[in-house]
Amino acid sequence: MTTEQLERERQRKQAAWRQYVTQGSSALSIQNPLPASRDAAPIDADPVDADVVQSWQRSALSVPMERVCAPVISEQAAEQTFQDSPLGYAASGLLPELRHLAESGDLMIAIGDPHAQLLWTAGSQRMHGLARGIGFVPGGCWDETSVGTNALGLALHKRDAVQVFAAEHYVMAVHDWVCYCSPIRDTHSSEILGVLNISTTWDRHTPLGMTGTLHYVGRIQSNLSVRPPPGELHLNLCGKPRVTFAGETLRLTPRQHELLTVLALNPQGLTLDSLHAHLYGDQPISMSTLKAEVSTLRSHLQGRIASRPYRLTPQVQFDVQIIEQELLAGNVGRVLDLYDAPLLPASSSPFVEYWREYLHGAVRAAVLGSSDTDLLWLFASRFDDLECLEQLEELLPAGDHRLPVVRSRCATLSADL
């Protein structure tokens, strides 16, 4: 459409909306609704379709015309919900592309849940400013009962793609917008998992808006058909750290190793406060830093960290837990096959420190209690432990080739003490 055609269309919608406000929906059946102004051209018949009028009627039951902003529950909670959801997983690879499209095209792009609550948004600087003013942000509730007729609420009601132009929106605060929206469905069950919405101001309306919306909905739905791999998470952190997920070795930071340790040893899950205390203790590290650490680790695990409470969702094979199980079963030889070094020896995390000391003490006690010279020798070759060496010195026969080494190390350690 040309600028003049768009202006004329906007006037038609505005006139119909005014007529509805002043006279009710029955007046919209006349052939020539009132013009927007004395100087405007005559308005064509039926400027809004029945779906919009019916949405206005539903909206009037709960939404005041003067509403200027959608209610916003919690931006952070909405963003976290998105990250943890199948929808977030399916859309994650497209988010940089959608963000670039929004910024370069002067658009506002949003993904919402099946109840029209926004979970993720991106936009140009101009559209971000407009969006924040009306609560079009993560956590914003854009169902019809909260903010009246809009593309998200109408798409979910109709269970189909819709366009809402200018004054087709129920509240005046959104009359400068045009929005294109389509449900996002699970390709297996046809269940609606959310919506994708593309918006801009009415003067930038284009048929490509709906085309782009349907294009990206299709791509997200294709990704939904590819489920996250169910692979196990293998943690070997007693010795040189090695972490594998779904058969792939992950290159992680020491902090991420600590975080995995805390989560793996608390399979029931932790609140954010508890996770912070376990990981940092009294260190002055912000909650936002912790959330960033969790988010980065979650990306390595393909979204397999849940929140509220925070927990690992894949099956976990952790050498610490296996060692503890073998200790309880009395398999000391198997324990030393796995226990090359203390758990993350450089870590100052209170939780890791506790488990490091506990596990080393338990392994040491089991080795000393075995009175097995081979096990004592193996333990002594890895750790400087005077009591272990002294016991080994007593048990080794006079001609054993290991005895001189044991006596020399005993003397050295005694002198150091």
C-alpha positions as a Markdown table, in Angstrom:
| # | Residue | x | y | z |
|---|---|---|---|---|
| 1 | Met | 0.0 | 0.0 | 0.0 |
| 2 | Thr | 1.0 | 3.6 | -0.6 |
| 3 | Thr | 1.2 | 6.0 | 2.3 |
| 4 | Glu | -2.1 | 7.5 | 1.3 |
| 5 | Gln | -3.8 | 4.1 | 1.1 |
| 6 | Leu | -2.4 | 3.2 | 4.6 |
| 7 | Glu | -3.7 | 6.5 | 6.0 |
| 8 | Arg | -7.1 | 5.9 | 4.5 |
| 9 | Glu | -7.2 | 2.4 | 6.0 |
| 10 | Arg | -6.1 | 3.8 | 9.3 |
| 11 | Gln | -9.0 | 6.3 | 9.2 |
| 12 | Arg | -11.5 | 3.6 | 8.4 |
| 13 | Lys | -10.4 | 1.5 | 11.4 |
| 14 | Gln | -10.4 | 4.6 | 13.6 |
| 15 | Ala | -13.9 | 5.6 | 12.5 |
| 16 | Ala | -15.2 | 2.1 | 13.2 |
| 17 | Trp | -13.6 | 2.0 | 16.6 |
| 18 | Arg | -15.1 | 5.4 | 17.5 |
| 19 | Gln | -18.5 | 4.2 | 16.3 |
| 20 | Tyr | -18.2 | 1.1 | 18.4 |
| 21 | Val | -17.3 | 3.1 | 21.5 |
| 22 | Thr | -20.1 | 5.5 | 21.1 |
| 23 | Gln | -22.9 | 3.3 | 19.7 |
| 24 | Gly | -22.0 | -0.3 | 20.3 |
| 25 | Ser | -21.3 | -3.1 | 17.9 |
| 26 | Ser | -24.8 | -3.1 | 16.3 |
| 27 | Ala | -24.0 | 0.3 | 14.7 |
| 28 | Leu | -21.2 | -1.3 | 12.7 |
| 29 | Ser | -23.6 | -3.0 | 10.4 |
| 30 | Ile | -24.6 | 0.3 | 8.6 |
| 31 | Gln | -23.0 | 0.9 | 5.2 |
| 32 | Asn | -21.2 | 4.2 | 6.0 |
| 33 | Pro | -19.7 | 4.4 | 9.4 |
| 34 | Leu | -18.8 | 7.9 | 10.7 |
| 35 | Pro | -15.7 | 9.5 | 9.2 |
| 36 | Ala | -12.7 | 10.1 | 11.4 |
| 37 | Ser | -13.0 | 13.9 | 10.9 |
| 38 | Arg | -15.0 | 16.5 | 9.0 |
| 39 | Asp | -12.3 | 16.7 | 6.2 |
| 40 | Ala | -11.9 | 12.9 | 5.8 |
| 41 | Ala | -13.2 | 11.1 | 2.7 |
| 42 | Pro | -16.3 | 9.0 | 3.1 |
| 43 | Ile | -15.7 | 5.6 | 4.8 |
| 44 | Asp | -16.3 | 2.4 | 2.9 |
| 45 | Ala | -18.6 | -0.3 | 4.4 |
| 46 | Asp | -17.5 | -2.9 | 6.9 |
| 47 | Pro | -14.1 | -1.5 | 7.8 |
| 48 | Val | -13.5 | -4.3 | 10.4 |
| 49 | Asp | -14.3 | -7.9 | 10.2 |
| 50 | Ala | -16.5 | -9.9 | 12.6 |
| 51 | Asp | -13.6 | -11.5 | 14.4 |
| 52 | Val | -12.4 | -8.1 | 15.5 |
| 53 | Val | -15.8 | -6.9 | 16.5 |
| 54 | Gln | -16.4 | -10.0 | 18.6 |
| 55 | Ser | -13.0 | -9.5 | 20.2 |
| 56 | Trp | -14.0 | -5.9 | 21.1 |
| 57 | Gln | -17.1 | -7.3 | 22.7 |
| 58 | Arg | -15.1 | -9.8 | 24.8 |
| 59 | Ser | -12.6 | -7.1 | 25.7 |
| 60 | Ala | -15.3 | -4.7 | 26.9 |
| 61 | Leu | -16.2 | -7.2 | 29.7 |
| 62 | Ser | -12.9 | -6.8 | 31.5 |
| 63 | Val | -10.7 | -4.0 | 30.0 |
| 64 | Pro | -11.2 | -0.3 | 30.4 |
| 65 | Met | -10.8 | 1.7 | 27.2 |
| 66 | Glu | -8.3 | 4.0 | 29.0 |
| 67 | Arg | -5.9 | 1.2 | 29.8 |
| 68 | Val | -2.4 | 2.3 | 28.7 |
| 69 | Cys | -0.2 | -0.6 | 29.7 |
| 70 | Ala | -0.4 | -4.4 | 29.8 |
| 71 | Pro | 0.2 | -5.9 | 33.3 |
| 72 | Val | 3.8 | -7.2 | 33.6 |
| 73 | Ile | 4.4 | -10.0 | 36.0 |
| 74 | Ser | 8.2 | -10.6 | 36.0 |
| 75 | Glu | 10.6 | -10.0 | 33.2 |
| 76 | Gln | 13.3 | -12.3 | 34.7 |
| 77 | Ala | 10.9 | -15.1 | 35.5 |
| 78 | Ala | 9.5 | -15.0 | 31.9 |
| 79 | Glu | 12.9 | -15.1 | 30.4 |
| 80 | Gln | 13.9 | -18.0 | 32.6 |
| 81 | Thr | 10.7 | -19.9 | 31.7 |
| 82 | Phe | 11.5 | -19.4 | 28.0 |
| 83 | Gln | 15.1 | -20.7 | 28.4 |
| 84 | Asp | 13.8 | -23.8 | 30.2 |
| 85 | Ser | 11.0 | -24.6 | 27.8 |
| 86 | Pro | 10.9 | -26.8 | 24.6 |
| 87 | Leu | 9.9 | -23.6 | 22.8 |
| 88 | Gly | 13.0 | -21.8 | 24.0 |
| 89 | Tyr | 15.1 | -24.8 | 22.9 |
| 90 | Ala | 13.5 | -24.8 | 19.5 |
| 91 | Ala | 13.9 | -21.0 | 19.0 |
| 92 | Ser | 17.3 | -20.6 | 20.5 |
| 93 | Gly | 19.2 | -21.0 | 17.2 |
| 94 | Leu | 17.0 | -18.4 | 15.5 |
| 95 | Leu | 17.2 | -15.7 | 18.2 |
| 96 | Pro | 20.3 | -13.9 | 16.8 |
| 97 | Glu | 18.6 | -13.8 | 13.4 |
| 98 | Leu | 15.3 | -12.5 | 14.8 |
| 99 | Arg | 17.2 | -9.9 | 16.8 |
| 100 | His | 19.1 | -8.7 | 13.8 |
| 101 | Leu | 15.8 | -8.6 | 11.7 |
| 102 | Ala | 14.1 | -6.6 | 14.4 |
| 103 | Glu | 16.9 | -4.1 | 14.8 |
| 104 | Ser | 17.5 | -3.5 | 11.1 |
| 105 | Gly | 13.9 | -3.6 | 10.1 |
| 106 | Asp | 12.6 | -1.2 | 12.9 |
| 107 | Leu | 10.4 | -4.0 | 14.2 |
| 108 | Met | 9.4 | -5.5 | 17.5 |
| 109 | Ile | 9.5 | -9.3 | 17.6 |
| 110 | Ala | 8.1 | -11.3 | 20.5 |
| 111 | Ile | 7.6 | -14.9 | 21.4 |
| 112 | Gly | 4.8 | -15.6 | 23.9 |
| 113 | Asp | 3.4 | -18.6 | 25.8 |
| 114 | Pro | 0.0 | -20.3 | 25.2 |
| 115 | His | -1.6 | -17.7 | 27.4 |
| 116 | Ala | -0.2 | -14.7 | 25.6 |
| 117 | Gln | 2.4 | -13.8 | 28.2 |
| 118 | Leu | 5.6 | -12.5 | 26.5 |
| 119 | Leu | 8.7 | -14.6 | 27.1 |
| 120 | Trp | 11.2 | -13.0 | 24.8 |
| 121 | Thr | 11.4 | -9.8 | 22.8 |
| 122 | Ala | 13.8 | -8.0 | 20.5 |
| 123 | Gly | 13.5 | -4.7 | 18.7 |
| 124 | Ser | 15.0 | -1.5 | 17.3 |
| 125 | Gln | 15.8 | 1.3 | 19.7 |
| 126 | Arg | 12.6 | 3.2 | 18.6 |
| 127 | Met | 10.3 | 0.2 | 18.9 |
| 128 | His | 11.9 | -0.8 | 22.2 |
| 129 | Gly | 11.0 | 2.6 | 23.6 |
| 130 | Leu | 7.4 | 2.3 | 22.4 |
| 131 | Ala | 7.1 | -1.3 | 23.6 |
| 132 | Arg | 8.3 | -0.6 | 27.1 |
| 133 | Gly | 5.8 | 2.2 | 27.5 |
| 134 | Ile | 2.9 | -0.2 | 26.9 |
| 135 | Gly | 4.3 | -3.3 | 28.7 |
| 136 | Phe | 5.3 | -5.1 | 25.6 |
| 137 | Val | 8.2 | -6.7 | 27.4 |
| 138 | Pro | 9.0 | -10.2 | 28.8 |
| 139 | Gly | 6.4 | -10.9 | 31.5 |
| 140 | Gly | 3.8 | -8.7 | 29.8 |
| 141 | Cys | 0.3 | -10.2 | 29.7 |
| 142 | Trp | -1.2 | -9.7 | 26.2 |
| 143 | Asp | -4.3 | -11.9 | 26.5 |
| 144 | Glu | -7.6 | -10.3 | 25.7 |
| 145 | Thr | -8.8 | -10.1 | 29.3 |
| 146 | Ser | -5.7 | -8.1 | 30.3 |
| 147 | Val | -5.3 | -5.6 | 27.4 |
| 148 | Gly | -8.1 | -6.2 | 25.0 |
| 149 | Thr | -8.0 | -7.0 | 21.3 |
| 150 | Asn | -4.5 | -7.5 | 20.0 |
| 151 | Ala | -2.8 | -10.0 | 17.7 |
| 152 | Leu | -1.4 | -12.4 | 20.3 |
| 153 | Gly | -4.7 | -12.7 | 22.2 |
| 154 | Leu | -6.7 | -13.0 | 18.9 |
| 155 | Ala | -4.4 | -15.5 | 17.3 |
| 156 | Leu | -4.7 | -17.8 | 20.4 |
| 157 | His | -8.5 | -17.4 | 20.4 |
| 158 | Lys | -8.8 | -18.2 | 16.7 |
| 159 | Arg | -6.0 | -20.7 | 16.9 |
| 160 | Asp | -4.8 | -19.2 | 13.6 |
| 161 | Ala | -2.6 | -16.4 | 12.2 |
| 162 | Val | -4.0 | -12.9 | 12.4 |
| 163 | Gln | -3.2 | -9.3 | 11.6 |
| 164 | Val | -4.4 | -6.5 | 13.8 |
| 165 | Phe | -4.0 | -3.0 | 12.3 |
| 166 | Ala | -4.1 | 0.3 | 14.1 |
| 167 | Ala | -7.5 | 1.0 | 15.7 |
| 168 | Glu | -8.5 | -2.7 | 15.4 |
| 169 | His | -6.7 | -2.8 | 18.8 |
| 170 | Tyr | -9.1 | -2.3 | 21.6 |
| 171 | Val | -7.2 | 0.2 | 23.7 |
| 172 | Met | -6.0 | 3.5 | 22.2 |
| 173 | Ala | -2.4 | 2.9 | 23.5 |
| 174 | Val | -1.8 | 0.4 | 20.7 |
| 175 | His | -3.6 | 2.3 | 17.9 |
| 176 | Asp | -0.3 | 3.3 | 16.3 |
| 177 | Trp | 0.8 | -0.4 | 15.9 |
| 178 | Val | 0.3 | -3.1 | 13.3 |
| 179 | Cys | 0.9 | -6.6 | 14.5 |
| 180 | Tyr | 1.2 | -10.0 | 12.8 |
| 181 | Cys | 0.9 | -13.1 | 14.9 |
| 182 | Ser | 0.7 | -16.8 | 14.5 |
| 183 | Pro | 0.4 | -19.8 | 16.9 |
| 184 | Ile | 3.4 | -22.1 | 17.3 |
| 185 | Arg | 2.4 | -25.7 | 17.4 |
| 186 | Asp | 4.0 | -29.0 | 18.4 |
| 187 | Thr | 4.3 | -30.8 | 15.1 |
| 188 | His | 3.5 | -34.2 | 16.7 |
| 189 | Ser | 0.4 | -33.3 | 18.8 |
| 190 | Ser | -0.7 | -30.0 | 17.2 |
| 191 | Glu | -0.7 | -28.5 | 20.8 |
| 192 | Ile | -0.2 | -24.8 | 20.8 |
| 193 | Leu | 3.1 | -24.1 | 22.6 |
| 194 | Gly | 3.1 | -20.3 | 22.1 |
| 195 | Val | 2.9 | -17.5 | 19.6 |
| 196 | Leu | 5.3 | -15.5 | 17.4 |
| 197 | Asn | 4.4 | -11.8 | 16.9 |
| 198 | Ile | 6.0 | -9.2 | 14.6 |
| 199 | Ser | 5.0 | -5.6 | 15.2 |
| 200 | Thr | 5.8 | -2.1 | 13.9 |
| 201 | Thr | 4.0 | 1.2 | 13.6 |
| 202 | Trp | 0.9 | 1.3 | 11.3 |
| 203 | Asp | 2.6 | 3.5 | 8.6 |
| 204 | Arg | 5.2 | 0.7 | 8.0 |
| 205 | His | 2.6 | -2.0 | 7.4 |
| 206 | Thr | 3.4 | -4.5 | 4.6 |
| 207 | Pro | 2.0 | -7.9 | 3.5 |
| 208 | Leu | 5.6 | -9.2 | 4.1 |
| 209 | Gly | 4.9 | -8.8 | 7.8 |
| 210 | Met | 2.6 | -11.9 | 7.9 |
| 211 | Thr | 4.8 | -13.7 | 5.4 |
| 212 | Gly | 7.8 | -13.3 | 7.7 |
| 213 | Thr | 5.8 | -14.3 | 10.7 |
| 214 | Leu | 4.7 | -17.6 | 9.1 |
| 215 | His | 8.2 | -18.2 | 7.8 |
| 216 | Tyr | 9.8 | -18.1 | 11.3 |
| 217 | Val | 6.9 | -20.0 | 12.9 |
| 218 | Gly | 7.6 | -22.8 | 10.4 |
| 219 | Arg | 11.3 | -22.8 | 11.3 |
| 220 | Ile | 10.6 | -23.0 | 15.0 |
| 221 | Gln | 8.1 | -25.8 | 14.5 |
| 222 | Ser | 10.6 | -27.7 | 12.5 |
| 223 | Asn | 13.1 | -27.4 | 15.3 |
| 224 | Leu | 10.4 | -28.6 | 17.8 |
| 225 | Ser | 10.3 | -31.9 | 15.9 |
| 226 | Val | 14.0 | -32.4 | 16.7 |
| 227 | Arg | 14.0 | -33.1 | 20.5 |
| 228 | Pro | 17.1 | -32.5 | 22.6 |
| 229 | Pro | 19.3 | -35.6 | 22.6 |
| 230 | Pro | 18.6 | -37.7 | 25.7 |
| 231 | Gly | 22.3 | -38.4 | 26.3 |
| 232 | Glu | 23.8 | -38.9 | 29.7 |
| 233 | Leu | 26.0 | -36.4 | 31.4 |
| 234 | His | 29.3 | -38.0 | 32.6 |
| 235 | Leu | 31.3 | -36.1 | 35.2 |
| 236 | Asn | 34.8 | -37.2 | 36.1 |
| 237 | Leu | 36.2 | -34.6 | 38.5 |
| 238 | Cys | 38.4 | -36.6 | 40.9 |
| 239 | Gly | 41.6 | -36.2 | 38.9 |
| 240 | Lys | 41.9 | -34.2 | 35.7 |
| 241 | Pro | 38.4 | -32.9 | 35.1 |
| 242 | Arg | 36.6 | -34.5 | 32.2 |
| 243 | Val | 32.9 | -33.8 | 31.3 |
| 244 | Thr | 31.0 | -35.5 | 28.4 |
| 245 | Phe | 27.5 | -34.9 | 27.4 |
| 246 | Ala | 25.6 | -37.0 | 24.7 |
| 247 | Gly | 29.0 | -38.5 | 23.8 |
| 248 | Glu | 30.7 | -35.1 | 23.3 |
| 249 | Thr | 33.5 | -33.8 | 25.5 |
| 250 | Leu | 32.8 | -30.4 | 26.9 |
| 251 | Arg | 35.4 | -27.7 | 27.5 |
| 252 | Leu | 34.3 | -26.0 | 30.7 |
| 253 | Thr | 35.7 | -23.5 | 33.2 |
| 254 | Pro | 36.6 | -24.4 | 36.8 |
| 255 | Arg | 33.5 | -22.5 | 37.9 |
| 256 | Gln | 31.4 | -24.6 | 35.6 |
| 257 | His | 32.9 | -27.7 | 37.1 |
| 258 | Glu | 32.0 | -26.4 | 40.6 |
| 259 | Leu | 28.5 | -25.7 | 39.5 |
| 260 | Leu | 28.1 | -29.1 | 38.0 |
| 261 | Thr | 29.3 | -30.7 | 41.2 |
| 262 | Val | 26.8 | -28.7 | 43.3 |
| 263 | Leu | 23.9 | -29.6 | 41.0 |
| 264 | Ala | 24.8 | -33.2 | 40.6 |
| 265 | Leu | 25.1 | -33.8 | 44.3 |
| 266 | Asn | 21.7 | -32.1 | 44.9 |
| 267 | Pro | 19.5 | -34.0 | 42.4 |
| 268 | Gln | 16.3 | -32.8 | 44.2 |
| 269 | Gly | 17.2 | -29.2 | 43.1 |
| 270 | Leu | 18.2 | -26.0 | 44.8 |
| 271 | Thr | 16.7 | -22.5 | 45.1 |
| 272 | Leu | 18.8 | -19.7 | 43.7 |
| 273 | Asp | 19.8 | -18.6 | 47.2 |
| 274 | Ser | 20.9 | -22.1 | 48.2 |
| 275 | Leu | 22.8 | -22.5 | 45.0 |
| 276 | His | 24.6 | -19.2 | 45.6 |
| 277 | Ala | 25.5 | -20.2 | 49.2 |
| 278 | His | 26.8 | -23.7 | 48.1 |
| 279 | Leu | 28.9 | -22.2 | 45.3 |
| 280 | Tyr | 30.2 | -18.9 | 46.7 |
| 281 | Gly | 29.7 | -19.0 | 50.5 |
| 282 | Asp | 30.2 | -15.5 | 51.8 |
| 283 | Gln | 32.0 | -14.2 | 48.7 |
| 284 | Pro | 30.4 | -10.8 | 47.5 |
| 285 | Ile | 29.2 | -12.2 | 44.1 |
| 286 | Ser | 25.9 | -11.1 | 42.8 |
| 287 | Met | 22.9 | -13.2 | 41.9 |
| 288 | Ser | 23.0 | -11.9 | 38.4 |
| 289 | Thr | 26.5 | -13.3 | 38.0 |
| 290 | Leu | 25.3 | -16.7 | 39.2 |
| 291 | Lys | 22.4 | -16.6 | 36.8 |
| 292 | Ala | 24.8 | -15.8 | 34.0 |
| 293 | Glu | 27.0 | -18.8 | 35.0 |
| 294 | Val | 23.9 | -21.1 | 35.0 |
| 295 | Ser | 22.8 | -19.7 | 31.6 |
| 296 | Thr | 26.2 | -20.4 | 30.0 |
| 297 | Leu | 26.3 | -23.9 | 31.4 |
| 298 | Arg | 22.8 | -24.5 | 30.3 |
| 299 | Ser | 23.8 | -23.7 | 26.7 |
| 300 | His | 26.6 | -26.3 | 26.9 |
| 301 | Leu | 24.0 | -28.8 | 28.1 |
| 302 | Gln | 21.5 | -27.9 | 25.3 |
| 303 | Gly | 19.0 | -26.5 | 27.8 |
| 304 | Arg | 19.1 | -29.4 | 30.2 |
| 305 | Ile | 19.2 | -27.4 | 33.5 |
| 306 | Ala | 15.8 | -26.7 | 35.0 |
| 307 | Ser | 15.0 | -23.8 | 37.3 |
| 308 | Arg | 12.6 | -23.4 | 40.3 |
| 309 | Pro | 14.4 | -25.4 | 41.6 |
| 310 | Tyr | 17.7 | -25.4 | 39.7 |
| 311 | Arg | 18.6 | -29.0 | 38.8 |
| 312 | Leu | 20.2 | -31.2 | 36.1 |
| 313 | Thr | 17.6 | -32.9 | 33.9 |
| 314 | Pro | 19.7 | -35.5 | 32.1 |
| 315 | Gln | 20.8 | -38.7 | 33.7 |
| 316 | Val | 24.2 | -38.1 | 35.5 |
| 317 | Gln | 27.1 | -40.5 | 36.0 |
| 318 | Phe | 29.4 | -38.8 | 38.5 |
| 319 | Asp | 32.6 | -40.4 | 39.7 |
| 320 | Val | 32.1 | -38.9 | 43.2 |
| 321 | Gln | 28.8 | -40.8 | 43.6 |
| 322 | Ile | 30.2 | -44.0 | 42.1 |
| 323 | Ile | 33.2 | -43.8 | 44.5 |
| 324 | Glu | 30.8 | -43.4 | 47.4 |
| 325 | Gln | 28.7 | -46.4 | 46.2 |
| 326 | Glu | 31.8 | -48.6 | 45.9 |
| 327 | Leu | 33.0 | -47.5 | 49.4 |
| 328 | Leu | 29.6 | -48.6 | 50.8 |
| 329 | Ala | 29.9 | -51.9 | 49.0 |
| 330 | Gly | 33.5 | -52.4 | 50.4 |
| 331 | Asn | 35.1 | -52.5 | 46.9 |
| 332 | Val | 38.2 | -50.6 | 47.9 |
| 333 | Gly | 40.2 | -51.7 | 44.8 |
| 334 | Arg | 37.5 | -50.3 | 42.5 |
| 335 | Val | 37.5 | -47.1 | 44.5 |
| 336 | Leu | 41.2 | -46.6 | 43.8 |
| 337 | Asp | 40.6 | -47.3 | 40.1 |
| 338 | Leu | 38.4 | -44.1 | 40.1 |
| 339 | Tyr | 40.0 | -41.9 | 42.7 |
| 340 | Asp | 43.2 | -40.4 | 41.2 |
| 341 | Ala | 43.1 | -37.1 | 43.1 |
| 342 | Pro | 40.8 | -35.1 | 45.5 |
| 343 | Leu | 37.7 | -33.5 | 44.0 |
| 344 | Leu | 38.5 | -30.2 | 42.4 |
| 345 | Pro | 41.5 | -29.4 | 44.6 |
| 346 | Ala | 41.7 | -25.7 | 43.7 |
| 347 | Ser | 38.0 | -25.0 | 44.5 |
| 348 | Ser | 37.1 | -22.8 | 47.4 |
| 349 | Ser | 33.4 | -23.5 | 47.1 |
| 350 | Pro | 32.1 | -24.4 | 50.6 |
| 351 | Phe | 30.0 | -27.3 | 49.2 |
| 352 | Val | 32.9 | -28.7 | 47.1 |
| 353 | Glu | 35.3 | -28.3 | 50.0 |
| 354 | Tyr | 33.0 | -30.3 | 52.2 |
| 355 | Trp | 32.7 | -33.1 | 49.7 |
| 356 | Arg | 36.4 | -33.1 | 48.9 |
| 357 | Glu | 37.3 | -33.5 | 52.6 |
| 358 | Tyr | 34.6 | -36.1 | 53.2 |
| 359 | Leu | 35.4 | -38.2 | 50.2 |
| 360 | His | 39.2 | -38.2 | 50.7 |
| 361 | Gly | 38.7 | -39.1 | 54.4 |
| 362 | Ala | 36.4 | -41.9 | 53.5 |
| 363 | Val | 38.8 | -43.3 | 50.8 |
| 364 | Arg | 41.7 | -43.0 | 53.1 |
| 365 | Ala | 39.9 | -44.8 | 56.0 |
| 366 | Ala | 38.9 | -47.6 | 53.7 |
| 367 | Val | 42.5 | -48.1 | 52.4 |
| 368 | Leu | 44.0 | -48.0 | 55.9 |
| 369 | Gly | 41.3 | -50.4 | 57.1 |
| 370 | Ser | 42.0 | -52.9 | 54.3 |
| 371 | Ser | 45.6 | -53.7 | 55.5 |
| 372 | Asp | 46.2 | -54.6 | 51.8 |
| 373 | Thr | 49.8 | -53.7 | 50.9 |
| 374 | Asp | 49.0 | -53.3 | 47.2 |
| 375 | Leu | 46.2 | -50.8 | 48.0 |
| 376 | Leu | 48.3 | -49.0 | 50.6 |
| 377 | Trp | 51.1 | -48.7 | 48.1 |
| 378 | Leu | 48.8 | -47.4 | 45.4 |
| 379 | Phe | 47.3 | -44.8 | 47.8 |
| 380 | Ala | 50.7 | -43.8 | 49.1 |
| 381 | Ser | 52.0 | -43.3 | 45.5 |
| 382 | Arg | 49.3 | -40.7 | 44.9 |
| 383 | Phe | 49.2 | -38.9 | 48.3 |
| 384 | Asp | 51.7 | -37.9 | 50.9 |
| 385 | Asp | 50.2 | -39.7 | 53.9 |
| 386 | Leu | 52.6 | -40.5 | 56.8 |
| 387 | Glu | 50.2 | -42.9 | 58.5 |
| 388 | Cys | 49.7 | -44.9 | 55.3 |
| 389 | Leu | 53.4 | -45.2 | 54.8 |
| 390 | Glu | 54.1 | -46.3 | 58.3 |
| 391 | Gln | 51.4 | -49.0 | 58.1 |
| 392 | Leu | 52.9 | -50.1 | 54.8 |
| 393 | Glu | 56.4 | -50.2 | 56.3 |
| 394 | Glu | 55.1 | -52.6 | 59.0 |
| 395 | Leu | 53.3 | -54.9 | 56.6 |
| 396 | Leu | 55.8 | -55.2 | 53.8 |
| 397 | Pro | 58.1 | -58.3 | 54.1 |
| 398 | Ala | 61.9 | -57.6 | 54.6 |
| 399 | Gly | 62.8 | -58.5 | 51.0 |
| 400 | Asp | 60.1 | -56.4 | 49.3 |
| 401 | His | 61.6 | -54.0 | 46.8 |
| 402 | Arg | 59.2 | -51.3 | 47.8 |
| 403 | Leu | 60.4 | -51.2 | 51.4 |
| 404 | Pro | 63.4 | -48.8 | 50.9 |
| 405 | Val | 61.2 | -46.3 | 49.1 |
| 406 | Val | 58.6 | -46.4 | 51.8 |
| 407 | Arg | 61.2 | -45.9 | 54.6 |
| 408 | Ser | 62.8 | -43.0 | 52.7 |
| 409 | Arg | 59.5 | -41.2 | 52.2 |
| 410 | Cys | 58.6 | -41.8 | 55.9 |
| 411 | Ala | 61.8 | -40.1 | 56.9 |
| 412 | Thr | 61.2 | -37.2 | 54.6 |
| 413 | Leu | 57.6 | -36.6 | 55.7 |
| 414 | Ser | 58.6 | -37.0 | 59.4 |
| 415 | Ala | 61.3 | -34.4 | 59.0 |
| 416 | Asp | 58.9 | -32.0 | 57.3 |
| 417 | Leu | 56.5 | -32.3 | 60.2 |
